[in-house]
Amino acid sequence: MSLIPKSNVPLFLLLLIFILPHIGIAEESSLVEVLRNHGLPAGLFPQSVKSFKLDQMGHLEVHLDHPCLAQYETTVFFNTVVKANLSFRQLKVLDGMSREELFLWLPVKDIFVLDPSSGVILIDIGYALKYLAFSHFDEPPVCRSPNGLAFLMGGRKGIGFSDQ
């Protein structure tokens, strides 16, 4: 004995097709939750994150509303799209994030937590490792739009800078 009359099966299937995608939305994790579940602080990305994709291999792609600058210990530039590989306690940045160091913009290569009890997060900017307090990254920072001619011309790359 079936719970659904046979005459309503096509209608039921059609209804299911439209409802199932919306049920999944409530189960999706926020980027903050994903970072915390991977042993990383919630505030690695700014509040202006529009969406993100994380595949089974750990490839993370974060989309922001616009390029922006966030303040941690120093200023960090986020491009509209940040690509990285995510693993437990490590974010290996491939493209889209730079940190200001002594008036230079250096690409962020790695962000990792060696020992959570130490309260320290390490940031690899290629030429040096920066040890920062975990507390700088407790909450996603506000991201301000960069002003000026350089960003109107296409960001740092528009005036000759490139990630290496």
XYZ file of C-alpha atoms in Angstrom:
164
model
C 0.000 0.000 0.000
C 1.410 3.342 -1.054
C 1.128 6.499 1.036
C 0.774 8.674 -2.064
C -1.992 7.969 -4.576
C -0.570 7.123 -8.021
C -2.359 10.048 -9.622
C -0.408 12.499 -7.437
C 3.062 10.987 -7.980
C 4.072 13.367 -10.835
C 2.860 16.352 -8.819
C 4.730 15.109 -5.744
C 7.972 14.646 -7.741
C 7.662 18.111 -9.244
C 7.133 19.604 -5.807
C 10.166 17.727 -4.491
C 12.334 19.103 -7.305
C 11.474 22.668 -6.306
C 11.725 22.179 -2.536
C 14.962 20.164 -2.200
C 17.364 22.908 -3.340
C 15.940 25.273 -0.721
C 16.253 22.729 2.082
C 20.010 22.509 1.429
C 20.492 26.243 1.999
C 19.755 25.915 5.708
C 22.379 23.175 6.037
C 25.205 25.047 4.314
C 27.982 26.299 6.561
C 29.116 29.885 6.695
C 32.743 30.670 5.910
C 33.276 31.496 9.593
C 32.078 28.001 10.579
C 34.232 26.348 7.911
C 37.348 28.182 9.117
C 36.660 27.282 12.759
C 36.043 23.631 11.833
C 39.487 23.630 10.195
C 41.204 24.972 13.327
C 41.551 28.515 11.980
C 40.214 31.783 13.407
C 36.901 33.152 12.151
C 38.275 36.541 11.124
C 40.691 35.595 8.362
C 38.323 37.073 5.776
C 36.430 40.374 6.013
C 32.705 40.862 6.549
C 32.174 41.698 2.874
C 32.344 38.035 1.769
C 29.552 37.523 -0.741
C 29.961 33.780 -1.252
C 32.492 30.976 -1.164
C 33.066 27.537 -2.655
C 34.958 24.716 -0.993
C 35.409 21.438 -2.833
C 36.319 18.026 -1.431
C 40.000 18.538 -2.264
C 40.156 21.666 -0.082
C 40.203 24.214 -2.902
C 38.611 27.344 -1.470
C 37.385 30.261 -3.547
C 36.077 33.298 -1.662
C 34.121 36.020 -3.480
C 33.909 39.521 -2.038
C 31.597 42.351 -3.040
C 34.588 44.435 -4.170
C 38.349 44.688 -3.594
C 38.936 46.029 -0.116
C 41.377 46.771 2.676
C 41.059 45.314 6.177
C 42.990 46.288 9.268
C 44.593 43.605 11.419
C 48.012 44.434 12.852
C 48.770 45.970 9.443
C 46.619 46.532 6.378
C 45.616 43.551 4.247
C 44.354 43.845 0.667
C 41.669 41.418 -0.503
C 40.928 41.137 -4.210
C 37.383 40.406 -5.387
C 38.299 36.705 -5.562
C 40.698 34.976 -3.169
C 41.833 31.452 -4.072
C 43.436 29.159 -1.521
C 43.878 25.577 -0.392
C 42.310 24.847 2.971
C 43.466 22.095 5.296
C 43.411 21.638 9.058
C 45.044 24.682 10.700
C 46.395 25.948 7.351
C 45.267 28.230 4.555
C 47.673 28.210 1.597
C 46.829 31.338 -0.371
C 47.242 31.047 -4.116
C 45.923 34.419 -5.253
C 44.068 37.511 -4.084
C 45.498 38.474 -0.677
C 48.414 40.827 0.074
C 49.756 42.371 3.256
C 51.391 45.777 3.633
C 54.878 45.558 5.100
C 57.121 48.645 5.291
C 55.262 50.410 2.453
C 55.412 47.320 0.226
C 52.544 45.019 -0.696
C 53.662 41.425 -0.304
C 51.503 38.465 -1.283
C 50.322 36.311 1.593
C 51.520 32.758 0.913
C 50.403 30.778 3.968
C 48.399 31.288 7.118
C 48.722 28.576 9.721
C 48.282 27.724 13.376
C 50.999 25.435 14.731
C 49.746 25.224 18.308
C 46.281 26.602 19.173
C 47.211 26.857 22.869
C 49.999 29.328 22.008
C 47.508 31.973 20.905
C 49.673 32.720 17.866
C 48.955 32.543 14.160
C 51.770 32.530 11.572
C 51.573 34.403 8.294
C 54.099 33.640 5.571
C 54.645 36.622 3.276
C 57.346 34.924 1.254
C 60.325 36.764 2.700
C 59.451 36.412 6.369
C 57.141 34.757 8.847
C 54.936 37.050 10.905
C 53.752 35.862 14.312
C 50.485 37.554 15.248
C 48.125 37.197 18.173
C 45.168 34.936 17.427
C 42.973 37.668 18.950
C 43.564 39.893 15.892
C 41.481 37.375 13.929
C 38.645 36.603 16.365
C 35.967 38.309 14.281
C 35.775 39.173 10.555
C 36.950 42.777 10.190
C 35.123 45.548 8.402
C 36.587 45.974 4.955
C 36.798 49.449 3.478
C 36.872 50.223 -0.198
C 40.266 51.413 -1.338
C 40.278 54.959 -2.676
C 42.617 56.563 -5.100
C 43.837 56.413 -8.649
C 45.647 53.079 -8.275
C 42.473 51.185 -7.525
C 40.488 52.997 -10.201
C 43.091 51.759 -12.680
C 42.662 48.118 -11.736
C 44.073 47.661 -8.258
C 47.702 47.048 -7.412
C 48.208 45.184 -10.670
C 46.903 48.201 -12.564
C 49.945 50.217 -11.532
C 52.592 47.561 -12.010
C 52.394 45.404 -8.892
C 51.947 41.692 -9.305
C 51.680 38.701 -6.992
C 54.733 36.506 -7.259
